[in-house]
XYZ file of C-alpha atoms in Angstrom:
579
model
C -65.016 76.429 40.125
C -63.782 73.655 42.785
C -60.479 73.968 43.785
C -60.336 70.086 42.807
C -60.660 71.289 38.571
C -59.173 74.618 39.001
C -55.866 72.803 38.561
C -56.389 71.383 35.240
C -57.214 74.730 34.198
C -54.432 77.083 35.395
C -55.223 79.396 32.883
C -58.392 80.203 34.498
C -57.111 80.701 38.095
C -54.544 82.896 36.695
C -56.700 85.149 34.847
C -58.774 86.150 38.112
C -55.536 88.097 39.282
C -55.332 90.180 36.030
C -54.307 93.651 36.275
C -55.592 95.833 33.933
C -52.027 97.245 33.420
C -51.178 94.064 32.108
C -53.510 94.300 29.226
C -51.196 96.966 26.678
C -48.043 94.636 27.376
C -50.401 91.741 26.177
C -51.771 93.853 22.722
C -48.486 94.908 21.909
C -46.970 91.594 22.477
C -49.787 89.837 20.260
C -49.633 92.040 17.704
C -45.768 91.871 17.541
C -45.796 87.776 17.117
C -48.783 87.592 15.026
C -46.482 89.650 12.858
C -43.602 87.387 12.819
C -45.636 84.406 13.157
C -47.511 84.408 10.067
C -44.817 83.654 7.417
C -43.387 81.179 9.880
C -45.717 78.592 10.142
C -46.834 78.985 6.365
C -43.049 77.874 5.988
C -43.172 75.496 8.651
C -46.331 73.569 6.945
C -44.161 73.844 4.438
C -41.283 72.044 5.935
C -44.038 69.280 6.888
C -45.330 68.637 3.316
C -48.532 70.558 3.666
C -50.021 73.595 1.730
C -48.914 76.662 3.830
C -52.463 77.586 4.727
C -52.275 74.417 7.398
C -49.799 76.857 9.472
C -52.062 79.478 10.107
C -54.376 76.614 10.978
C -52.460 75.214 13.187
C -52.525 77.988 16.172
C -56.180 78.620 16.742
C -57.015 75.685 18.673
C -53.296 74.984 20.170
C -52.676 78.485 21.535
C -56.846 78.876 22.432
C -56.535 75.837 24.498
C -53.045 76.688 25.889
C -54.305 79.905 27.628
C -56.792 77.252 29.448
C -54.862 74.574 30.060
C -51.037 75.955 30.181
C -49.077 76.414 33.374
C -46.469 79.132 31.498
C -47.786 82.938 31.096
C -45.176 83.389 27.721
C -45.068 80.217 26.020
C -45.943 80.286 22.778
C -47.450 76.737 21.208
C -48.125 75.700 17.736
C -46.115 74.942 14.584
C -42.529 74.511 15.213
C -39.241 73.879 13.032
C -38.232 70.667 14.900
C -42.286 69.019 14.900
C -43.094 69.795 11.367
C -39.667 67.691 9.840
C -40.907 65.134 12.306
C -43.781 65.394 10.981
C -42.791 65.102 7.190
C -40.460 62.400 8.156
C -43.390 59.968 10.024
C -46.166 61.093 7.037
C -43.733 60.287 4.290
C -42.817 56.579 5.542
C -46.574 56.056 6.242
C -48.732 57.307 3.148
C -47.500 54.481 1.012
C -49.237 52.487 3.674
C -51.969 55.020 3.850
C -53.130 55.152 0.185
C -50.514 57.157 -1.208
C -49.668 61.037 -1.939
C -53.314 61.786 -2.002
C -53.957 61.080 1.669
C -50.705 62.878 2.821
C -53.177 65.833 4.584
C -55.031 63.404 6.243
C -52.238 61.287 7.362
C -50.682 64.119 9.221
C -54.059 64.603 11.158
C -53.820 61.341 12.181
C -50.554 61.585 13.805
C -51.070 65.107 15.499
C -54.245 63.115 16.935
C -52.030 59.793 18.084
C -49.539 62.617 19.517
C -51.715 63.940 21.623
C -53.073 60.387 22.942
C -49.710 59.822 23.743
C -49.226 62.902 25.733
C -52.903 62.672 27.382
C -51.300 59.093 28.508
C -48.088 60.429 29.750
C -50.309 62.768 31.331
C -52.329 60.388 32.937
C -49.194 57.972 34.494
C -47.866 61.642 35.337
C -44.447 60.834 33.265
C -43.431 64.290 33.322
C -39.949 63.508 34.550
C -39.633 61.832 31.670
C -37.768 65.386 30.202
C -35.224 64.387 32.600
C -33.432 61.978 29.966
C -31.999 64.298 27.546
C -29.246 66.125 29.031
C -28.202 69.725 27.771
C -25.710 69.062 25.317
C -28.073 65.744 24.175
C -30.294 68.359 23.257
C -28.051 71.355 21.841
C -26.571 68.559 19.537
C -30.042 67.159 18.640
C -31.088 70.825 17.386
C -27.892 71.072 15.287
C -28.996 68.122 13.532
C -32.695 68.879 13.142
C -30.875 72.442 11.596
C -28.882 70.316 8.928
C -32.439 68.410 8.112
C -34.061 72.199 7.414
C -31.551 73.109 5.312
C -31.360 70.208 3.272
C -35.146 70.017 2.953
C -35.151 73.183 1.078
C -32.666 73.015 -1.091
C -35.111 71.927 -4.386
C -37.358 74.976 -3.529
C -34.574 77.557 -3.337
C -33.247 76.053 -6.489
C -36.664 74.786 -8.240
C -34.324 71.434 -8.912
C -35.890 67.892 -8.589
C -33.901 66.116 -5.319
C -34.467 62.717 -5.057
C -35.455 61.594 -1.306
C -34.063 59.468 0.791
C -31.756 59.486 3.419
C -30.139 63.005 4.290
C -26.950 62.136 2.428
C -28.262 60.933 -0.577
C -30.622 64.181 -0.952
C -26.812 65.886 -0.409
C -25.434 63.642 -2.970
C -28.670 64.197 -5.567
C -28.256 67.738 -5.090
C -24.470 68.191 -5.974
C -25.202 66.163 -9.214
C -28.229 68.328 -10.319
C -26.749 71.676 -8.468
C -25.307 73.065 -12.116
C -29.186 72.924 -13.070
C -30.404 75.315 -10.332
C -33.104 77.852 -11.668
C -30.727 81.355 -11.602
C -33.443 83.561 -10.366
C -35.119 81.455 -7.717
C -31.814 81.231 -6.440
C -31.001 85.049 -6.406
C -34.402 85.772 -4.790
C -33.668 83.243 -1.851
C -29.911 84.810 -1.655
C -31.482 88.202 -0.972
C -34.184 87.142 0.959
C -32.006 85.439 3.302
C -29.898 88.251 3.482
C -32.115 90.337 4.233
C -33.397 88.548 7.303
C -30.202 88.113 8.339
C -29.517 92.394 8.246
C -33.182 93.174 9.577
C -31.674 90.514 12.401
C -28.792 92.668 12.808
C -30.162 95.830 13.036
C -33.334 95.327 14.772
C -33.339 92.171 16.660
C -36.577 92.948 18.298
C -38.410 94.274 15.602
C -40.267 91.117 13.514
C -38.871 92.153 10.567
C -40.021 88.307 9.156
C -43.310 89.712 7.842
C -41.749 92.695 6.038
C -38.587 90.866 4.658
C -41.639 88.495 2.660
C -44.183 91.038 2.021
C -41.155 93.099 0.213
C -40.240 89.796 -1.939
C -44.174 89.545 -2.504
C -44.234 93.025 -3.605
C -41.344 92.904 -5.723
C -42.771 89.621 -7.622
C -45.831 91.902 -8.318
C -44.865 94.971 -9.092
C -41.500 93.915 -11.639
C -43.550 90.923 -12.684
C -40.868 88.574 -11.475
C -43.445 85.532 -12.548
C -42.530 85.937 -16.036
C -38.934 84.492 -14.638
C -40.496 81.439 -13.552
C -40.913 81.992 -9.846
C -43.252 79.800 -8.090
C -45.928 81.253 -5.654
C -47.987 80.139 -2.980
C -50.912 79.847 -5.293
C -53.985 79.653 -4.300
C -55.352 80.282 -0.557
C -58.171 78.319 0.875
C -61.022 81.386 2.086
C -62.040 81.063 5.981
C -61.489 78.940 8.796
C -60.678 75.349 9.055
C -63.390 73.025 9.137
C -63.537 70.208 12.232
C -63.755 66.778 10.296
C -62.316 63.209 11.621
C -60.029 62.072 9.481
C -60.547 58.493 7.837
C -58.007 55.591 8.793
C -58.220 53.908 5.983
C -56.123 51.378 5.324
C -53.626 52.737 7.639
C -52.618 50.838 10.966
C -53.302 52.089 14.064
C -50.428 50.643 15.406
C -47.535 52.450 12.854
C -48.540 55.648 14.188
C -47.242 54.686 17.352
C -43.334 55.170 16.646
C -43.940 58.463 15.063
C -46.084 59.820 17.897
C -44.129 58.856 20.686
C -41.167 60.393 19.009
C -42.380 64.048 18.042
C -44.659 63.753 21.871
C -40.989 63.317 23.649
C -39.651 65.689 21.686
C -42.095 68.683 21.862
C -42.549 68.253 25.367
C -39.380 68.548 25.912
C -39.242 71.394 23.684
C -42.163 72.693 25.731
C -41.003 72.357 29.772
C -37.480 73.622 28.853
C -38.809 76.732 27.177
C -41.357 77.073 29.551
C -38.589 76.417 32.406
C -36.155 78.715 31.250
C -39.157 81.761 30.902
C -40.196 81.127 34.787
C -36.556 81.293 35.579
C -36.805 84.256 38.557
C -40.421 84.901 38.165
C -42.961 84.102 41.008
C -44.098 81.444 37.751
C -44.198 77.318 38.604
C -44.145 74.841 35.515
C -45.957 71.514 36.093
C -44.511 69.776 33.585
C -47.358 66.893 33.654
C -50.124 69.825 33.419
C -47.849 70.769 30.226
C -48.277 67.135 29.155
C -52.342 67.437 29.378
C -51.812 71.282 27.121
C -49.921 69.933 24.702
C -51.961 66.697 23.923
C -54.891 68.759 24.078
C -53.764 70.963 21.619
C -52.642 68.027 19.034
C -55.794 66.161 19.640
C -57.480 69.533 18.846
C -55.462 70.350 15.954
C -55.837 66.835 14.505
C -59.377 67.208 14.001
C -59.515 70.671 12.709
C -57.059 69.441 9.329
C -54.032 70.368 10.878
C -50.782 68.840 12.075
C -48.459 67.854 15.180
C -47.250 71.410 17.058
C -45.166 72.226 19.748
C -43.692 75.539 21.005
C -41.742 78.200 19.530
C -38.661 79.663 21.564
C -37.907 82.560 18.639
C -41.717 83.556 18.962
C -41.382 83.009 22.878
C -38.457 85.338 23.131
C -40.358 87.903 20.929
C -43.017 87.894 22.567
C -41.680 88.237 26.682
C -39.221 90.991 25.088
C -42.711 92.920 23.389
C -43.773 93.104 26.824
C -46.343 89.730 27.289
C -47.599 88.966 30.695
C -50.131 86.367 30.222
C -51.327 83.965 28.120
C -53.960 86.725 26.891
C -51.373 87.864 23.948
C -51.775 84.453 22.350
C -55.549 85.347 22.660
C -54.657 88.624 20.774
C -52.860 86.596 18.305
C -55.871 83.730 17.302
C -57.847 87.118 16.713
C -55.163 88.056 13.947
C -54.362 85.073 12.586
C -58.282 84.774 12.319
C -58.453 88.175 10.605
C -55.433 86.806 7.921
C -57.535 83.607 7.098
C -60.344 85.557 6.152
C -59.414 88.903 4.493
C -55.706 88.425 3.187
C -55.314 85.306 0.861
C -54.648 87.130 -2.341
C -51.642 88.763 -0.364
C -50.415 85.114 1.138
C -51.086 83.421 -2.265
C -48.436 86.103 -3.805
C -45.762 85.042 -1.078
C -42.736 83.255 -3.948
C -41.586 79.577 -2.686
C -38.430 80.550 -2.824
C -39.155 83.393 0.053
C -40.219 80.783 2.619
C -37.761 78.385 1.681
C -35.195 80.984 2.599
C -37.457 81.471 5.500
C -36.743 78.273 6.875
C -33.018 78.231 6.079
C -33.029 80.951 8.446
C -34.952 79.861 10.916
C -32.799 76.677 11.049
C -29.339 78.476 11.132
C -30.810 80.039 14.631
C -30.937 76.652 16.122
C -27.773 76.250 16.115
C -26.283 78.283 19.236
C -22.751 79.082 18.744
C -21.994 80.236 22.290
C -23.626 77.091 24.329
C -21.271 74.757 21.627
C -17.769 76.843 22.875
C -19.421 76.207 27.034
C -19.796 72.834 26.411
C -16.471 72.573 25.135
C -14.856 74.581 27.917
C -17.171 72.155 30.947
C -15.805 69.232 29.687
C -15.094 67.459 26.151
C -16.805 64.306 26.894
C -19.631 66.451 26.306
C -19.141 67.914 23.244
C -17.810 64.412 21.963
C -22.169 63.594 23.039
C -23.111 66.705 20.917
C -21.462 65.871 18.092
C -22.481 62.509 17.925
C -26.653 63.370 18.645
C -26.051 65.654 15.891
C -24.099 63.247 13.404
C -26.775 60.743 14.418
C -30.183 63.201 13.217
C -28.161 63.893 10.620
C -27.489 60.289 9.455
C -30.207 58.213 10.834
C -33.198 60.556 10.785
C -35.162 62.218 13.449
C -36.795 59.043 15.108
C -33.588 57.386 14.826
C -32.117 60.353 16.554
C -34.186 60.870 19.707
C -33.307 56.663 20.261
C -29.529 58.015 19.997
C -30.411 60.824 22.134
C -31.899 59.397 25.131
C -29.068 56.372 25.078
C -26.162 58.791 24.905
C -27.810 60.448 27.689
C -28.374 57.751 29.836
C -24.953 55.966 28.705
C -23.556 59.409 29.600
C -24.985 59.580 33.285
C -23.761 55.758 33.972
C -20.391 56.352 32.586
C -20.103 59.130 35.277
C -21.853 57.121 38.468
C -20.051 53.743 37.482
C -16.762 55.809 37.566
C -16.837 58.793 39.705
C -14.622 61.249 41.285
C -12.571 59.809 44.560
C -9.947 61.014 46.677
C -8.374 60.843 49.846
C -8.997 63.390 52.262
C -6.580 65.154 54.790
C -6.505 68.425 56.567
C -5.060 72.076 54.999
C -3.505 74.559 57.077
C -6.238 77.498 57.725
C -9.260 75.541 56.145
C -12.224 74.198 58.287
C -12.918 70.526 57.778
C -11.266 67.567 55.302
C -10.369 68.348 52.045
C -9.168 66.494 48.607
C -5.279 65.596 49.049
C -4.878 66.059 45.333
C -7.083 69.199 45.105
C -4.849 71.038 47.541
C -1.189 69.858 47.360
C -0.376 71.525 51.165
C -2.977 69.354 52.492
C -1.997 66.653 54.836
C -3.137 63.117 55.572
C -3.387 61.873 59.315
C -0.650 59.337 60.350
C -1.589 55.881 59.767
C -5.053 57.033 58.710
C -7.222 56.995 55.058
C -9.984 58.860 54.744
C -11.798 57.645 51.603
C -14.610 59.379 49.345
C -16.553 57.998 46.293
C -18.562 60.164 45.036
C -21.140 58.236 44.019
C -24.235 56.182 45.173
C -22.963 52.699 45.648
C -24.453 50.016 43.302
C -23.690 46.852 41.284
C -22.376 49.089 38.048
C -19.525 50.744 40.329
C -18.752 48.089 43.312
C -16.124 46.507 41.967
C -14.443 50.452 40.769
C -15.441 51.119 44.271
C -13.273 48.290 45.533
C -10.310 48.738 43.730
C -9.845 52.603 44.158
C -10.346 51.998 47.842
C -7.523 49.426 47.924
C -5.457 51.538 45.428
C -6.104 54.715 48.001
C -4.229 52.199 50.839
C -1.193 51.497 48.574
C -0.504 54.185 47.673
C -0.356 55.503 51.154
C 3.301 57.107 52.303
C 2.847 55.556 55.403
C 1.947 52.516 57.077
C -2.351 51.999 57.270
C -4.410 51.475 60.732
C -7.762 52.511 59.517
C -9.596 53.042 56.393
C -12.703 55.438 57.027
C -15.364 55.655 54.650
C -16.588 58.891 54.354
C -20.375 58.292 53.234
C -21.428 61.156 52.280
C -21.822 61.218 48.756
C -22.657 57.010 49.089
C -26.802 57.952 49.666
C -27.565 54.904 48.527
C -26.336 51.533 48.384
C -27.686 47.617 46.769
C -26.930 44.452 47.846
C -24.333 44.208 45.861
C -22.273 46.981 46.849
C -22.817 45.666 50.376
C -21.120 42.594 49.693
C -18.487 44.211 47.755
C -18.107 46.405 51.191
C -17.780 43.473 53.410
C -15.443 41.857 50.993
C -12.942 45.390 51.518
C -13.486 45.037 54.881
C -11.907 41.096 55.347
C -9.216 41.782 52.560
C -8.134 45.054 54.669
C -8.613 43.383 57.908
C -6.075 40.680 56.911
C -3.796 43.108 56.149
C -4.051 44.404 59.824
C -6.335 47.861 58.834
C -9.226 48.790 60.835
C -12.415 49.187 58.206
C -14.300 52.681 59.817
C -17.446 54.582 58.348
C -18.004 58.319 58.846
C -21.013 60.329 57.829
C -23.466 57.601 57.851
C -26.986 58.859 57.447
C -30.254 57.158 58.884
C -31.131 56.694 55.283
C -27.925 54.256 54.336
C -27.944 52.694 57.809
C -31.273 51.514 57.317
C -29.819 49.759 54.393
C -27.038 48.279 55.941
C -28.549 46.515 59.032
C -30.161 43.769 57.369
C -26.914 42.862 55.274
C -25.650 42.284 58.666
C -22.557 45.141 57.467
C -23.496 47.196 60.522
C -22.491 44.542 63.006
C -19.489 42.941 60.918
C -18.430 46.420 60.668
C -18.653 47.315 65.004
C -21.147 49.738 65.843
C -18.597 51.201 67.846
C -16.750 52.394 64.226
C -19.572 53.849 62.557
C -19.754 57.800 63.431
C -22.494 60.025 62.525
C -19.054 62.941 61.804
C -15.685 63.107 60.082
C -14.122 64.717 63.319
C -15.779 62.130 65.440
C -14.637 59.067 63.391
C -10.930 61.362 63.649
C -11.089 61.866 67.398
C -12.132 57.575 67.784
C -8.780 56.936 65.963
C -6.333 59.571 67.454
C -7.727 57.898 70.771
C -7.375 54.397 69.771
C -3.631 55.358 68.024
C -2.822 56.448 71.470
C -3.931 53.792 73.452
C -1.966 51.618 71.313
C 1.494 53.810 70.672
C 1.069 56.021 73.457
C 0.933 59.491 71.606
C -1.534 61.050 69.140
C -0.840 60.487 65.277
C 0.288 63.297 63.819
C -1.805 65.580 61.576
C -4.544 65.885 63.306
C -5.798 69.808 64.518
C -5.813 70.173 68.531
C -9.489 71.343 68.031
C -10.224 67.628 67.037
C -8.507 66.668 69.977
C -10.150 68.329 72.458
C -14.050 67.541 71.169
């Protein structure tokens, strides 16, 4: 294979350096997520309005392909919590359009095939930076909401009561009013199922306790004849693999996927590099997050035509599956084999599995979305953050999952400008037995030089912050103890600068100039000189009081304070002197 291809197949390249070693790490690893795995995406086609069967579906072709075309050696792709309500959400505004209940299956398949056109296109204008725009706590508050949106989702099948859809709050509502009507042992089965998972959690965390936690409710509904109760089942099980078919458009437009797609596409790659990122974290492992935008598409596009539905990755089976001992993409190989073996030879056992068991399932899975510990460290960083949690989260919750990426990515972006159009600044000065300039406020021994401010906004300088830029310089010189020769800009932090914060620069400069103060730039890179040449700032400015250094721009002054009060100014180190 040319070196020119081998890159869009990774998976390839990376097998010829197998070890055989590797190979039990790989079994074992398979075998332990097929395990867990199973149950989970039944519940998870669940979640997305689809007969369970669709779940196990929906990993041949995503995690096949994946060992081909994936750049991560423990990622595991296919169904996932946050896709499939996506999923429900797009299908369920777009069968009335569609046809109508009937055409729900087919519907989905259509959008797992527009998600992965999207991707292949994000792929194509390489917009893999695109992950970029949701920031940490954007994303830890978007899960808590997609958690809420689980929960509430199952609340008819844990309680076989009739919820009437509609926004999250008015399912909330509709179940509080019918609540007193909930069927007692559907209930009692999903309390102990869920306890359960939580103990087998507990007590053996890396054991995938999942599979025996349902196959014991299955059991039980068998052996004590729980039916009788009226429990609901599974039902049914389709024999054998899935079919490839093309799924008819009907009288569906093309164009009303669009929304939907681009939404679960940002969202599941997103879902995907960060995983992925956080796996290769200290491993001799590189993520190319636009060769994860050309896997994931794949897969949908795949997955589409073989009756399935959008997919992502899972970070539970992830985790599960580095922690069994996986080295390469070979244990998802392991687990298409098993999930293979399922589809054909146990569908009387799946068809046994009660409703109520998977809807605890995903009540479950939801709850460990929502990560305690990374809530209390965003709190500790800094509120403003947590304020941007909260509010992603209020917004899933509220709005809906489309609704709530929008939120997402604005907070995010709102967030970032908030910070550059107001950043941190200080005025510099020199502490006893510390190399360099440091923050006046930051260290309270610190000293300014006489007659001298040494100014730093941390910040590139553009329109949004010229005018904050401005005034905090001129605040800086009032609030001076002593009377002001020169103002030095350290630049520094100011890597790049518009034509508008130019202006805004030569505008300090006259104002501080009529006040008798020297305007003086330290730390000026090639980079931001470049930039201010053809504003003419470099010349207005004196080439003579631009200096490449802090202690250069310090020795120019102490010289120029002497020559014009016949000492040095005091506060500044005899090592500055003598350079």
């Amino acid at each position: 294979m040319s070196i020119k291809w081998a890159r869009f197949v990774p998976g390839i390249t990376a097998m010829r350096g197998y070890q055989r070693s590797w190979l039990k790490g790989d079994v074992i690893a398979g075998i332990t997520v097929a395990a867990y795995l199973v149950p989970q995406v039944m519940a998870y086609a669940v979640i997305a309005g689809l007969p369970a069967v669709v779940g196990l579906w929906g990993v041949l072709a995503p995690m096949a392909l994946y060992f081909f075309l994936g750049t991560s050696r423990n990622l595991s792709v296919g169904p996932e919590s946050t896709t499939a309500l996506m999923t429900a959400a797009g299908v369920g505004a777009l069968v009335g359009a569609a046809g109508g209940p009937e055409r729900y299956a087919e519907v989905a398949a259509l959008l797992a095939i527009a998600v992965g056109i999207v991707c292949a296109v994000g792929f194509i204008g390489r917009l893999g930076f695109l992950t970029r725009l949701l920031s940490r706590p954007v994303l830890v508050g978007y899960l808590i909401g997609i958690a809420v949106l689980m929960i509430v989702s199952q609340l008819s099948k844990v309680t076989q009561v009739n919820v009437e859809s509609g926004q999250t709050w008015q399912e909330i509502i509709s179940f509080i009013k019918v609540a007193g009507q909930a069927h007692i042992p559907t209930v009692i089965l999903a309390v102990v199922v869920l306890s359960l998972l939580y103990l087998a959690n507990w007590l053996t965390p890396k054991f995938p306790s999942t599979l025996m936690v349902l196959l014991l409710s299955a059991a039980a509904v068998g052996f004590f004849h729980l039916d009788r109760f009226g429990l609901e089942v599974i039902g049914e099980v389709p024999r054998g693999l899935p079919q490839p078919s093309i799924p008819s458009i009907g009288d569906l437009e093309i164009w009303s996927l669009l929304p939907y797609a681009v939404g679960i596409a940002i969202v599941g790659f997103s879902d995907n590099v960060l995983t992925a990122r956080a796996f290769a974290s200290g491993k001799d492992e590189v993520i190319d997050s636009n060769q994860e935008l050309l896997a994931l598409g794949t897969a949908n596009l795949a997955n589409g035509f073989f009756q399935g539905f959008p997919v992502s990755s899972s970070g539970s089976r992830t985790v599960l599956g580095d922690t069994a001992g996986a080295r390469t993409q070979v244990h998802s190989l392991v687990v298409v084999a098993l999930v293979i073996m399922v589809l054909l030879f146990a569908g009387p056992v799946l068809e046994s599995f009660p409703d109520a068991a998977l809807g605890a399932l995903v009540i479950y899975a939801a709850t460990q979305l929502i990560d305690i510990a990374e809530i209390k460290r965003i709190a500790r960083f800094r509120k403003s953050e947590l304020v941007i949690t909260a509010a992603t989260a209020a917004s899933v919750v509220a709005s809906g999952v489309l609704a709530g990426i929008g939120v997402a990515v604005t907070l995010s972006i709102l967030d970032l400008i908030r910070r550059i159009t107001r950043p941190y600044a200080d005025v510099l000065g020199y502490t006893p037995g510390m190399a360099g300039m440091h923050s006046l406020e930051d260290y309270p021994e610190s000293t300014a030089v006489e007659g001298l401010v040494v100014f730093r906004y941390d910040s590139p300088l553009f329109f949004a912050n010229a005018d904050d830029f401005s005034k905090r310089a001129i605040e800086a010189v009032d609030e001076a103890t002593q009377p002001v020769h020169w103002f030095l800009l350290n630049a520094e932090a100011n890597t790049e600068v518009d034509l508008t914060a130019v202006d805004a620069m030569e505008a300090l400069r006259k104002t501080l100039e009529e006040r008798g103060i020297r305007f003086a730039m330290a730390r000026v890179k090639q980079d931001l000189r470049r930039s201010l040449e053809p504003a003419g700032f470099i010349e207005s400015v004196g080439e003579e009081y631009i200096f490449a250094t802090l202690p250069t721009a310090v020795k120019g002054y102490s010289v120029e304070f002497r020559d014009r009060f016949g000492n040095y100014p005091e506060g500044v180190p005899k090592e500055i002197l003598e350079l």
